[in-house]
């Protein structure tokens, strides 16, 4: 009997900290001074200590302290960039994260000024979502503290995205017009669903929200208040709480089944096959991907290919070549 569900992400091994691997590398150039090495070491410490503090300031809407801390982190980043070129990975992470935090500041201002009902707010929300998922995709192997920070960024991006999509879909010139016909909440959700299909996005909360609205008397104002309250008091959850799994049907290409006995079990294992999967940026944890394979006799197998077996084709597409064991 094969499993019908995927394992609990909490029980999977902790992600590997690439920064620790780098610092433990004994082939570091001898010309690096102890001060420079301390600079790159402190980047990992910054992610562990300072970034959560920065996110706390954002949650409290303390833009003055957040701005000062961002300036401090930026100066530290500039100092680190002057070191060895192989430090670029850590510098790139912190640089991308700071640019995402700047987007958060803009989005927070947009939310409280009501701009999320305009085209400007929609563009901000889309940029923030792209930043959040791109960062999470690029830094899968970083430490739990880093992933925790990315989880908060992604969570905030979701809230901003929801508020934007449920705003007034009319152009910004008529967003505050008292004569504009404002659609019902259900109509707005249908617009969200249509946009998601157009952009090839998978947004499960759209279907859940549509079902909830259809069965209740929830108004747009109630939903907006609820989301803003959530934004005020939300807590960070580790990335492991998220569902990292996506079912994929794999077609066996080699070896081909015996045409004379199409339902006979293939007894030659390991069975090699090739699968090409288009992965959008909303499917980020490719290293945790489980593949479902249906053999010619109808038996289903679930397995988790090693991350090294995925070869990138272009930015969001990977080819998987592996063995069924």
CSV table of C-alpha atoms in Angstrom, one decimal:
chain,number,residue,atom,x,y,z
A,1,UNK,CA,0.0,0.0,0.0
A,2,UNK,CA,1.5,3.3,-1.0
A,3,UNK,CA,1.0,6.5,0.9
A,4,UNK,CA,-1.9,8.8,-0.1
A,5,UNK,CA,-0.6,11.9,1.6
A,6,UNK,CA,2.7,13.7,1.9
A,7,UNK,CA,4.9,13.7,5.1
A,8,UNK,CA,4.6,16.5,7.6
A,9,UNK,CA,7.1,19.2,6.7
A,10,UNK,CA,7.9,19.6,10.4
A,11,UNK,CA,9.5,16.2,10.4
A,12,UNK,CA,11.8,16.8,7.4
A,13,UNK,CA,15.5,17.7,8.0
A,14,UNK,CA,16.3,21.3,8.8
A,15,UNK,CA,17.5,23.3,5.8
A,16,UNK,CA,21.3,23.6,5.5
A,17,UNK,CA,22.9,26.9,6.3
A,18,UNK,CA,25.1,27.8,3.3
A,19,UNK,CA,26.7,30.6,5.2
A,20,UNK,CA,28.1,28.1,7.8
A,21,UNK,CA,29.5,26.0,4.9
A,22,UNK,CA,31.2,29.0,3.5
A,23,UNK,CA,32.7,30.1,6.8
A,24,UNK,CA,33.9,26.5,7.4
A,25,UNK,CA,35.7,26.4,4.0
A,26,UNK,CA,39.4,26.0,4.6
A,27,UNK,CA,40.4,27.1,1.1
A,28,UNK,CA,39.7,30.8,1.9
A,29,UNK,CA,42.3,33.1,0.4
A,30,UNK,CA,45.1,33.8,2.8
A,31,UNK,CA,45.0,37.5,1.9
A,32,UNK,CA,41.7,38.0,3.6
A,33,UNK,CA,42.2,39.9,6.8
A,34,UNK,CA,40.5,38.9,10.1
A,35,UNK,CA,38.6,42.1,10.0
A,36,UNK,CA,37.2,41.4,6.5
A,37,UNK,CA,36.3,37.8,7.5
A,38,UNK,CA,34.5,39.2,10.6
A,39,UNK,CA,32.6,41.5,8.2
A,40,UNK,CA,31.2,38.6,6.2
A,41,UNK,CA,30.6,36.6,9.3
A,42,UNK,CA,28.5,39.4,10.7
A,43,UNK,CA,26.2,39.3,7.8
A,44,UNK,CA,24.8,35.9,8.9
A,45,UNK,CA,24.5,37.3,12.4
A,46,UNK,CA,22.7,40.3,11.0
A,47,UNK,CA,20.1,38.1,9.4
A,48,UNK,CA,19.6,36.3,12.6
A,49,UNK,CA,19.3,39.3,14.9
A,50,UNK,CA,18.8,42.6,13.1
A,51,UNK,CA,16.4,41.6,10.4
A,52,UNK,CA,13.7,40.4,12.8
A,53,UNK,CA,14.1,43.7,14.7
A,54,UNK,CA,13.6,45.5,11.4
A,55,UNK,CA,10.5,43.5,10.7
A,56,UNK,CA,9.2,44.3,14.2
A,57,UNK,CA,9.5,48.0,13.6
A,58,UNK,CA,7.6,47.5,10.3
A,59,UNK,CA,4.8,45.7,12.2
A,60,UNK,CA,4.6,48.6,14.7
A,61,UNK,CA,4.7,51.1,11.8
A,62,UNK,CA,7.7,52.8,13.4
A,63,UNK,CA,9.1,54.0,10.1
A,64,UNK,CA,11.7,56.3,11.8
A,65,UNK,CA,13.5,53.5,13.6
A,66,UNK,CA,13.0,51.1,10.6
A,67,UNK,CA,14.6,53.7,8.3
A,68,UNK,CA,17.6,54.2,10.7
A,69,UNK,CA,18.2,50.5,10.9
A,70,UNK,CA,17.9,50.1,7.2
A,71,UNK,CA,20.5,52.7,6.7
A,72,UNK,CA,22.8,50.9,9.2
A,73,UNK,CA,22.3,47.6,7.3
A,74,UNK,CA,23.0,49.3,4.0
A,75,UNK,CA,26.3,50.7,5.2
A,76,UNK,CA,27.3,47.2,6.5
A,77,UNK,CA,26.4,45.8,3.2
A,78,UNK,CA,28.5,48.3,1.3
A,79,UNK,CA,31.5,47.5,3.6
A,80,UNK,CA,31.1,43.8,2.9
A,81,UNK,CA,30.8,44.3,-0.9
A,82,UNK,CA,34.4,45.7,-0.8
A,83,UNK,CA,35.7,42.3,0.4
A,84,UNK,CA,36.3,39.1,-1.6
A,85,UNK,CA,34.1,38.5,-4.6
A,86,UNK,CA,32.9,35.1,-3.3
A,87,UNK,CA,31.0,37.0,-0.6
A,88,UNK,CA,28.5,38.1,-3.2
A,89,UNK,CA,25.9,35.5,-2.2
A,90,UNK,CA,25.5,36.9,1.3
A,91,UNK,CA,25.6,40.5,0.1
A,92,UNK,CA,23.1,39.7,-2.6
A,93,UNK,CA,20.7,38.3,0.0
A,94,UNK,CA,20.8,41.2,2.3
A,95,UNK,CA,20.6,43.7,-0.6
A,96,UNK,CA,17.5,42.0,-2.0
A,97,UNK,CA,15.9,41.8,1.4
A,98,UNK,CA,16.5,45.5,2.1
A,99,UNK,CA,14.9,46.4,-1.3
A,100,UNK,CA,11.9,44.2,-0.3
A,101,UNK,CA,11.7,46.0,3.0
A,102,UNK,CA,11.6,49.3,1.2
A,103,UNK,CA,8.6,48.0,-0.8
A,104,UNK,CA,6.9,47.0,2.5
A,105,UNK,CA,7.3,50.6,3.8
A,106,UNK,CA,5.7,51.9,0.6
A,107,UNK,CA,2.9,49.3,0.8
A,108,UNK,CA,2.2,50.2,4.4
A,109,UNK,CA,1.9,53.8,3.5
A,110,UNK,CA,-0.3,52.9,0.6
A,111,UNK,CA,-2.6,50.8,2.8
A,112,UNK,CA,-3.2,53.5,5.3
A,113,UNK,CA,-3.7,56.2,2.7
A,114,UNK,CA,-6.2,54.0,0.8
A,115,UNK,CA,-4.0,53.9,-2.3
A,116,UNK,CA,-4.4,50.1,-2.5
A,117,UNK,CA,-7.6,50.9,-4.3
A,118,UNK,CA,-5.7,52.5,-7.2
A,119,UNK,CA,-3.4,51.3,-10.0
A,120,UNK,CA,-0.4,52.4,-8.0
A,121,UNK,CA,-1.3,50.1,-5.1
A,122,UNK,CA,-1.8,47.2,-7.5
A,123,UNK,CA,1.7,47.6,-8.9
A,124,UNK,CA,3.2,47.8,-5.5
A,125,UNK,CA,1.4,44.7,-4.3
A,126,UNK,CA,2.5,42.8,-7.4
A,127,UNK,CA,6.1,43.9,-7.0
A,128,UNK,CA,6.1,42.8,-3.3
A,129,UNK,CA,4.7,39.4,-4.1
A,130,UNK,CA,7.3,38.8,-6.8
A,131,UNK,CA,10.1,39.9,-4.4
A,132,UNK,CA,8.8,37.6,-1.6
A,133,UNK,CA,8.6,34.5,-3.8
A,134,UNK,CA,11.8,35.2,-5.7
A,135,UNK,CA,13.7,35.6,-2.4
A,136,UNK,CA,12.3,32.4,-1.0
A,137,UNK,CA,13.1,30.5,-4.2
A,138,UNK,CA,16.7,31.7,-4.3
A,139,UNK,CA,17.6,31.1,-0.7
A,140,UNK,CA,16.1,27.7,0.0
A,141,UNK,CA,19.2,26.4,1.8
A,142,UNK,CA,19.7,29.2,4.2
A,143,UNK,CA,19.3,28.9,7.9
A,144,UNK,CA,16.0,28.7,9.7
A,145,UNK,CA,16.4,32.3,10.9
A,146,UNK,CA,16.7,33.5,7.3
A,147,UNK,CA,13.6,31.5,6.2
A,148,UNK,CA,11.7,32.9,9.2
A,149,UNK,CA,12.4,36.4,7.9
A,150,UNK,CA,11.3,35.4,4.4
A,151,UNK,CA,8.1,33.8,5.9
A,152,UNK,CA,7.2,37.2,7.4
A,153,UNK,CA,7.9,39.0,4.1
A,154,UNK,CA,5.8,36.5,2.2
A,155,UNK,CA,2.9,36.7,4.7
A,156,UNK,CA,2.9,40.5,4.5
A,157,UNK,CA,2.9,40.3,0.7
A,158,UNK,CA,-0.1,38.0,0.8
A,159,UNK,CA,-2.0,40.5,3.0
A,160,UNK,CA,-1.2,43.4,0.7
A,161,UNK,CA,-2.1,41.4,-2.4
A,162,UNK,CA,-5.4,40.4,-0.9
A,163,UNK,CA,-6.3,43.9,0.0
A,164,UNK,CA,-5.3,45.2,-3.4
A,165,UNK,CA,-7.2,42.5,-5.3
A,166,UNK,CA,-10.3,43.2,-3.2
A,167,UNK,CA,-10.1,46.9,-3.8
A,168,UNK,CA,-12.0,48.9,-6.4
A,169,UNK,CA,-11.1,47.3,-9.8
A,170,UNK,CA,-11.9,50.6,-11.6
A,171,UNK,CA,-9.0,52.9,-12.8
A,172,UNK,CA,-7.4,55.2,-10.3
A,173,UNK,CA,-9.1,58.3,-11.7
A,174,UNK,CA,-12.5,57.0,-10.5
A,175,UNK,CA,-11.4,55.1,-7.4
A,176,UNK,CA,-12.8,57.7,-5.1
A,177,UNK,CA,-15.7,58.8,-7.3
A,178,UNK,CA,-19.0,58.9,-5.3
A,179,UNK,CA,-20.9,58.2,-8.6
A,180,UNK,CA,-18.9,55.1,-9.5
A,181,UNK,CA,-20.8,51.8,-9.3
A,182,UNK,CA,-18.9,49.7,-6.7
A,183,UNK,CA,-19.1,46.0,-7.3
A,184,UNK,CA,-20.2,43.6,-4.6
A,185,UNK,CA,-17.6,41.7,-2.7
A,186,UNK,CA,-18.5,38.5,-4.5
A,187,UNK,CA,-18.1,40.3,-7.8
A,188,UNK,CA,-14.7,41.5,-6.7
A,189,UNK,CA,-13.6,37.9,-5.8
A,190,UNK,CA,-14.7,36.8,-9.2
A,191,UNK,CA,-12.6,39.5,-10.7
A,192,UNK,CA,-9.6,38.2,-8.6
A,193,UNK,CA,-10.3,34.7,-9.9
A,194,UNK,CA,-10.3,35.9,-13.5
A,195,UNK,CA,-7.1,37.8,-13.0
A,196,UNK,CA,-5.4,34.8,-11.4
A,197,UNK,CA,-6.4,32.7,-14.4
A,198,UNK,CA,-5.0,35.3,-16.7
A,199,UNK,CA,-1.7,35.5,-14.8
A,200,UNK,CA,-1.6,31.7,-14.4
A,201,UNK,CA,-1.5,32.0,-10.7
A,202,UNK,CA,-2.8,29.4,-8.2
A,203,UNK,CA,-4.5,31.2,-5.4
A,204,UNK,CA,-6.4,28.7,-3.2
A,205,UNK,CA,-7.7,31.4,-0.9
A,206,UNK,CA,-9.7,32.8,-3.8
A,207,UNK,CA,-11.9,29.7,-4.0
A,208,UNK,CA,-12.2,29.5,-0.2
A,209,UNK,CA,-13.2,33.2,0.0
A,210,UNK,CA,-15.7,32.9,-2.8
A,211,UNK,CA,-17.3,29.9,-1.1
A,212,UNK,CA,-17.4,31.7,2.3
A,213,UNK,CA,-18.9,34.8,0.9
A,214,UNK,CA,-21.5,32.8,-1.0
A,215,UNK,CA,-22.7,31.2,2.2
A,216,UNK,CA,-22.6,34.2,4.5
A,217,UNK,CA,-23.5,37.9,4.8
A,218,UNK,CA,-19.9,39.1,5.0
A,219,UNK,CA,-19.5,42.6,3.6
A,220,UNK,CA,-16.5,44.2,2.0
A,221,UNK,CA,-16.1,46.5,5.0
A,222,UNK,CA,-16.1,43.6,7.5
A,223,UNK,CA,-13.6,41.8,5.4
A,224,UNK,CA,-11.4,44.9,5.1
A,225,UNK,CA,-11.5,45.5,8.9
A,226,UNK,CA,-10.7,41.8,9.6
A,227,UNK,CA,-7.7,41.9,7.3
A,228,UNK,CA,-6.4,45.1,8.8
A,229,UNK,CA,-6.7,43.7,12.3
A,230,UNK,CA,-4.9,40.6,11.1
A,231,UNK,CA,-2.2,42.8,9.7
A,232,UNK,CA,-1.8,44.6,13.1
A,233,UNK,CA,-1.5,41.4,15.2
A,234,UNK,CA,-0.1,38.7,12.9
A,235,UNK,CA,2.7,36.5,14.2
A,236,UNK,CA,5.5,34.9,12.3
A,237,UNK,CA,5.3,31.2,11.6
A,238,UNK,CA,8.3,29.1,10.4
A,239,UNK,CA,8.4,28.3,6.7
A,240,UNK,CA,7.9,24.7,7.7
A,241,UNK,CA,4.3,25.4,8.5
A,242,UNK,CA,3.6,26.0,4.8
A,243,UNK,CA,2.6,23.2,2.4
A,244,UNK,CA,5.6,22.7,0.2
A,245,UNK,CA,4.3,19.9,-1.8
A,246,UNK,CA,2.7,19.8,-5.2
A,247,UNK,CA,1.4,16.7,-6.9
A,248,UNK,CA,2.8,16.1,-10.4
A,249,UNK,CA,1.9,13.3,-12.8
A,250,UNK,CA,5.0,11.9,-14.5
A,251,UNK,CA,4.9,10.2,-17.8
A,252,UNK,CA,7.3,7.3,-18.1
A,253,UNK,CA,9.4,7.8,-21.3
A,254,UNK,CA,12.1,5.2,-20.9
A,255,UNK,CA,12.1,2.2,-20.9
A,256,UNK,CA,8.8,2.0,-22.8
A,257,UNK,CA,6.3,-0.7,-21.6
A,258,UNK,CA,5.8,-3.8,-23.6
A,259,UNK,CA,3.1,-3.1,-26.1
A,260,UNK,CA,2.1,-6.8,-26.1
A,261,UNK,CA,1.5,-6.8,-22.4
A,262,UNK,CA,0.5,-3.2,-21.6
A,263,UNK,CA,-0.7,-4.0,-18.0
A,264,UNK,CA,2.3,-6.1,-17.0
A,265,UNK,CA,4.4,-4.7,-14.1
A,266,UNK,CA,7.8,-3.5,-15.2
A,267,UNK,CA,10.2,-5.6,-13.0
A,268,UNK,CA,13.3,-3.7,-14.1
A,269,UNK,CA,14.3,-1.3,-11.3
A,270,UNK,CA,15.5,1.3,-11.0
A,271,UNK,CA,13.2,2.5,-13.7
A,272,UNK,CA,14.6,5.6,-15.4
A,273,UNK,CA,12.3,8.3,-16.6
A,274,UNK,CA,12.4,12.0,-17.5
A,275,UNK,CA,9.9,14.6,-16.4
A,276,UNK,CA,9.8,18.3,-17.4
A,277,UNK,CA,7.7,20.4,-15.0
A,278,UNK,CA,6.9,24.1,-15.4
A,279,UNK,CA,7.2,25.6,-12.0
A,280,UNK,CA,5.7,29.1,-11.4
A,281,UNK,CA,7.2,31.3,-8.7
A,282,UNK,CA,4.3,30.3,-6.4
A,283,UNK,CA,5.9,26.7,-6.3
A,284,UNK,CA,9.1,27.6,-4.5
A,285,UNK,CA,10.3,24.6,-2.6
A,286,UNK,CA,11.5,22.5,-5.5
A,287,UNK,CA,13.8,20.6,-3.1
A,288,UNK,CA,10.7,19.3,-1.2
A,289,UNK,CA,8.8,18.3,-4.3
A,290,UNK,CA,7.1,15.0,-4.3
A,291,UNK,CA,6.4,13.2,-7.6
A,292,UNK,CA,3.6,10.8,-8.2
A,293,UNK,CA,4.3,8.2,-10.8
A,294,UNK,CA,1.7,5.8,-12.2
A,295,UNK,CA,3.3,2.6,-13.5
A,296,UNK,CA,1.8,0.8,-16.5
A,297,UNK,CA,-0.1,-1.7,-14.3
A,298,UNK,CA,-1.9,1.2,-12.5
A,299,UNK,CA,0.2,1.1,-9.3
A,300,UNK,CA,1.0,4.6,-8.0
A,301,UNK,CA,4.3,5.5,-6.5
A,302,UNK,CA,5.2,8.6,-4.5
A,303,UNK,CA,8.8,9.6,-4.1
A,304,UNK,CA,11.0,12.6,-3.4
A,305,UNK,CA,13.8,13.2,-5.9
A,306,UNK,CA,17.1,14.7,-4.7
A,307,UNK,CA,17.4,18.4,-5.3
A,308,UNK,CA,20.5,17.8,-7.4
A,309,UNK,CA,18.4,15.9,-9.9
A,310,UNK,CA,16.6,19.1,-11.0
A,311,UNK,CA,18.3,21.0,-13.8
A,312,UNK,CA,17.1,24.5,-14.5
A,313,UNK,CA,15.9,25.0,-18.1
A,314,UNK,CA,15.1,28.7,-17.7
A,315,UNK,CA,14.2,30.9,-14.8
A,316,UNK,CA,11.0,29.1,-13.6
A,317,UNK,CA,11.3,25.7,-15.4
A,318,UNK,CA,13.3,22.7,-14.3
A,319,UNK,CA,13.9,19.3,-15.9
A,320,UNK,CA,13.9,16.3,-13.6
A,321,UNK,CA,16.0,13.2,-14.5
A,322,UNK,CA,16.0,10.6,-11.8
A,323,UNK,CA,15.4,7.0,-10.9
A,324,UNK,CA,12.4,5.3,-9.2
A,325,UNK,CA,13.8,3.3,-6.3
